[in-house]
Amino acid sequence: MLIDPPIDKMVETVGNKYALVSILSKRARALMDKRHDYLEQEGINPVSLAAKEVVDGKIEGVEEGTIV
């Protein structure tokens, strides 16, 4: 279950919950493809890492609902 960051905060950042789901799933898949070893080593869930990146503003294109 995703507790941190709060879902409400992510929705405010992105604009709507449907765009949030799309962004998180695309970013989590990209993390699994490119940083799989890091995720396993650190024991981090790719969806949790993607959520933190959204809130921290590390993903470009969040305002439009796309990942750049």
Tab-separated table of N, CA and C in Angstrom:
chain	number	residue	atom	x	y	z
A	1	MET	N	0.839	-1.178	0.000
A	1	MET	CA	0.000	0.000	0.000
A	1	MET	C	0.884	1.241	0.000
A	2	LEU	N	0.553	2.186	-0.819
A	2	LEU	CA	1.322	3.419	-0.946
A	2	LEU	C	0.834	4.424	0.085
A	3	ILE	N	1.691	4.732	1.065
A	3	ILE	CA	1.328	5.659	2.130
A	3	ILE	C	2.087	6.971	1.992
A	4	ASP	N	3.349	6.887	1.646
A	4	ASP	CA	4.176	8.080	1.533
A	4	ASP	C	4.764	8.140	0.140
A	5	PRO	N	4.555	9.124	-0.627
A	5	PRO	CA	3.822	10.360	-0.394
A	5	PRO	C	2.315	10.134	-0.488
A	6	PRO	N	1.544	10.999	0.164
A	6	PRO	CA	0.089	10.858	0.132
A	6	PRO	C	-0.467	10.990	-1.287
A	7	ILE	N	-1.460	10.195	-1.582
A	7	ILE	CA	-2.058	10.207	-2.917
A	7	ILE	C	-2.652	11.568	-3.234
A	8	ASP	N	-3.248	12.218	-2.251
A	8	ASP	CA	-3.835	13.546	-2.489
A	8	ASP	C	-2.792	14.550	-2.968
A	9	LYS	N	-1.601	14.487	-2.390
A	9	LYS	CA	-0.528	15.399	-2.783
A	9	LYS	C	-0.089	15.121	-4.220
A	10	MET	N	-0.034	13.833	-4.596
A	10	MET	CA	0.359	13.483	-5.963
A	10	MET	C	-0.695	13.943	-6.959
A	11	VAL	N	-1.969	13.797	-6.612
A	11	VAL	CA	-3.044	14.234	-7.504
A	11	VAL	C	-2.983	15.743	-7.699
A	12	GLU	N	-2.682	16.491	-6.643
A	12	GLU	CA	-2.531	17.946	-6.773
A	12	GLU	C	-1.393	18.290	-7.715
A	13	THR	N	-0.306	17.540	-7.638
A	13	THR	CA	0.857	17.795	-8.482
A	13	THR	C	0.554	17.508	-9.942
A	14	VAL	N	-0.128	16.401	-10.202
A	14	VAL	CA	-0.375	15.949	-11.569
A	14	VAL	C	-1.600	16.607	-12.181
A	15	GLY	N	-2.659	16.742	-11.415
A	15	GLY	CA	-3.859	17.360	-11.946
A	15	GLY	C	-5.091	16.494	-11.801
A	16	ASN	N	-4.964	15.203	-12.089
A	16	ASN	CA	-6.095	14.295	-11.876
A	16	ASN	C	-5.588	12.880	-11.635
A	17	LYS	N	-6.439	12.044	-11.067
A	17	LYS	CA	-6.008	10.711	-10.652
A	17	LYS	C	-5.739	9.784	-11.829
A	18	TYR	N	-6.386	10.010	-12.955
A	18	TYR	CA	-6.174	9.156	-14.115
A	18	TYR	C	-4.798	9.398	-14.732
A	19	ALA	N	-4.409	10.648	-14.811
A	19	ALA	CA	-3.069	10.979	-15.298
A	19	ALA	C	-2.015	10.454	-14.330
A	20	LEU	N	-2.302	10.513	-13.038
A	20	LEU	CA	-1.370	10.010	-12.031
A	20	LEU	C	-1.114	8.526	-12.227
A	21	VAL	N	-2.152	7.756	-12.435
A	21	VAL	CA	-1.998	6.314	-12.651
A	21	VAL	C	-1.151	6.045	-13.884
A	22	SER	N	-1.403	6.775	-14.946
A	22	SER	CA	-0.645	6.603	-16.180
A	22	SER	C	0.827	6.936	-15.979
A	23	ILE	N	1.087	8.057	-15.336
A	23	ILE	CA	2.472	8.490	-15.102
A	23	ILE	C	3.209	7.504	-14.211
A	24	LEU	N	2.577	7.086	-13.121
A	24	LEU	CA	3.227	6.156	-12.206
A	24	LEU	C	3.517	4.814	-12.867
A	25	SER	N	2.584	4.319	-13.653
A	25	SER	CA	2.809	3.014	-14.285
A	25	SER	C	3.911	3.084	-15.333
A	26	LYS	N	3.927	4.147	-16.134
A	26	LYS	CA	4.979	4.288	-17.142
A	26	LYS	C	6.351	4.435	-16.495
A	27	ARG	N	6.432	5.252	-15.448
A	27	ARG	CA	7.717	5.470	-14.786
A	27	ARG	C	8.179	4.212	-14.054
A	28	ALA	N	7.259	3.495	-13.419
A	28	ALA	CA	7.629	2.261	-12.723
A	28	ALA	C	8.156	1.219	-13.706
A	29	ARG	N	7.538	1.115	-14.877
A	29	ARG	CA	8.031	0.187	-15.901
A	29	ARG	C	9.426	0.594	-16.374
A	30	ALA	N	9.636	1.886	-16.571
A	30	ALA	CA	10.949	2.363	-17.002
A	30	ALA	C	11.999	2.066	-15.934
A	31	LEU	N	11.652	2.246	-14.677
A	31	LEU	CA	12.589	1.939	-13.595
A	31	LEU	C	12.916	0.456	-13.555
A	32	MET	N	11.921	-0.391	-13.776
A	32	MET	CA	12.155	-1.832	-13.781
A	32	MET	C	13.085	-2.235	-14.921
A	33	ASP	N	12.951	-1.582	-16.064
A	33	ASP	CA	13.788	-1.910	-17.213
A	33	ASP	C	15.222	-1.424	-17.051
A	34	LYS	N	15.380	-0.216	-16.529
A	34	LYS	CA	16.699	0.414	-16.512
A	34	LYS	C	17.424	0.333	-15.176
A	35	ARG	N	16.702	0.233	-14.071
A	35	ARG	CA	17.350	0.288	-12.755
A	35	ARG	C	16.952	-0.898	-11.875
A	36	HIS	N	16.695	-2.031	-12.495
A	36	HIS	CA	16.228	-3.217	-11.781
A	36	HIS	C	17.201	-3.632	-10.676
A	37	ASP	N	18.496	-3.620	-10.980
A	37	ASP	CA	19.497	-4.025	-9.980
A	37	ASP	C	19.499	-3.086	-8.778
A	38	TYR	N	19.390	-1.791	-9.026
A	38	TYR	CA	19.350	-0.805	-7.937
A	38	TYR	C	18.126	-1.023	-7.057
A	39	LEU	N	16.986	-1.252	-7.677
A	39	LEU	CA	15.751	-1.455	-6.919
A	39	LEU	C	15.852	-2.692	-6.027
A	40	GLU	N	16.405	-3.774	-6.563
A	40	GLU	CA	16.564	-4.988	-5.764
A	40	GLU	C	17.553	-4.784	-4.631
A	41	GLN	N	18.650	-4.116	-4.909
A	41	GLN	CA	19.682	-3.882	-3.906
A	41	GLN	C	19.150	-3.031	-2.753
A	42	GLU	N	18.400	-1.989	-3.068
A	42	GLU	CA	17.869	-1.087	-2.056
A	42	GLU	C	16.556	-1.576	-1.450
A	43	GLY	N	15.919	-2.553	-2.079
A	43	GLY	CA	14.646	-3.055	-1.586
A	43	GLY	C	13.514	-2.058	-1.755
A	44	ILE	N	13.569	-1.298	-2.847
A	44	ILE	CA	12.580	-0.259	-3.108
A	44	ILE	C	11.582	-0.755	-4.143
A	45	ASN	N	10.311	-0.504	-3.891
A	45	ASN	CA	9.267	-0.822	-4.839
A	45	ASN	C	9.311	0.227	-5.951
A	46	PRO	N	9.280	-0.176	-7.227
A	46	PRO	CA	9.356	0.809	-8.316
A	46	PRO	C	8.209	1.813	-8.320
A	47	VAL	N	7.026	1.413	-7.886
A	47	VAL	CA	5.898	2.346	-7.842
A	47	VAL	C	6.135	3.396	-6.762
A	48	SER	N	6.682	2.987	-5.622
A	48	SER	CA	6.966	3.941	-4.544
A	48	SER	C	8.024	4.952	-4.976
A	49	LEU	N	9.054	4.471	-5.661
A	49	LEU	CA	10.098	5.372	-6.147
A	49	LEU	C	9.530	6.339	-7.184
A	50	ALA	N	8.694	5.847	-8.076
A	50	ALA	CA	8.071	6.712	-9.079
A	50	ALA	C	7.190	7.760	-8.409
A	51	ALA	N	6.476	7.388	-7.369
A	51	ALA	CA	5.619	8.331	-6.652
A	51	ALA	C	6.443	9.430	-5.995
A	52	LYS	N	7.554	9.063	-5.395
A	52	LYS	CA	8.425	10.069	-4.780
A	52	LYS	C	8.991	11.016	-5.828
A	53	GLU	N	9.328	10.483	-6.993
A	53	GLU	CA	9.848	11.326	-8.062
A	53	GLU	C	8.792	12.316	-8.552
A	54	VAL	N	7.539	11.890	-8.611
A	54	VAL	CA	6.454	12.783	-9.037
A	54	VAL	C	6.317	13.939	-8.055
A	55	VAL	N	6.282	13.633	-6.779
A	55	VAL	CA	6.105	14.675	-5.757
A	55	VAL	C	7.316	15.602	-5.700
A	56	ASP	N	8.515	15.045	-5.887
A	56	ASP	CA	9.729	15.856	-5.842
A	56	ASP	C	9.937	16.684	-7.106
A	57	GLY	N	9.108	16.460	-8.133
A	57	GLY	CA	9.236	17.213	-9.372
A	57	GLY	C	10.371	16.746	-10.250
A	58	LYS	N	10.805	15.508	-10.072
A	58	LYS	CA	11.925	14.984	-10.854
A	58	LYS	C	11.513	14.448	-12.213
A	59	ILE	N	10.211	14.330	-12.444
A	59	ILE	CA	9.717	13.837	-13.727
A	59	ILE	C	9.169	15.021	-14.482
A	60	GLU	N	9.731	15.269	-15.676
A	60	GLU	CA	9.276	16.372	-16.508
A	60	GLU	C	7.998	15.981	-17.223
A	61	GLY	N	7.160	16.951	-17.508
A	61	GLY	CA	5.951	16.706	-18.271
A	61	GLY	C	4.774	16.262	-17.422
A	62	VAL	N	4.896	16.363	-16.100
A	62	VAL	CA	3.804	15.937	-15.224
A	62	VAL	C	2.581	16.797	-15.429
A	63	GLU	N	2.746	18.065	-15.708
A	63	GLU	CA	1.614	18.962	-15.859
A	63	GLU	C	0.736	18.552	-17.027
A	64	GLU	N	1.332	18.018	-18.087
A	64	GLU	CA	0.565	17.632	-19.259
A	64	GLU	C	0.057	16.199	-19.155
A	65	GLY	N	0.467	15.468	-18.111
A	65	GLY	CA	0.034	14.087	-17.966
A	65	GLY	C	0.872	13.109	-18.765
A	66	THR	N	2.068	13.539	-19.186
A	66	THR	CA	2.955	12.654	-19.931
A	66	THR	C	4.320	12.648	-19.275
A	67	ILE	N	5.079	11.652	-19.578
A	67	ILE	CA	6.449	11.555	-19.058
A	67	ILE	C	7.417	11.878	-20.164
A	68	VAL	N	8.329	12.772	-19.885
A	68	VAL	CA	9.348	13.143	-20.851
A	68	VAL	C	10.674	12.625	-20.368
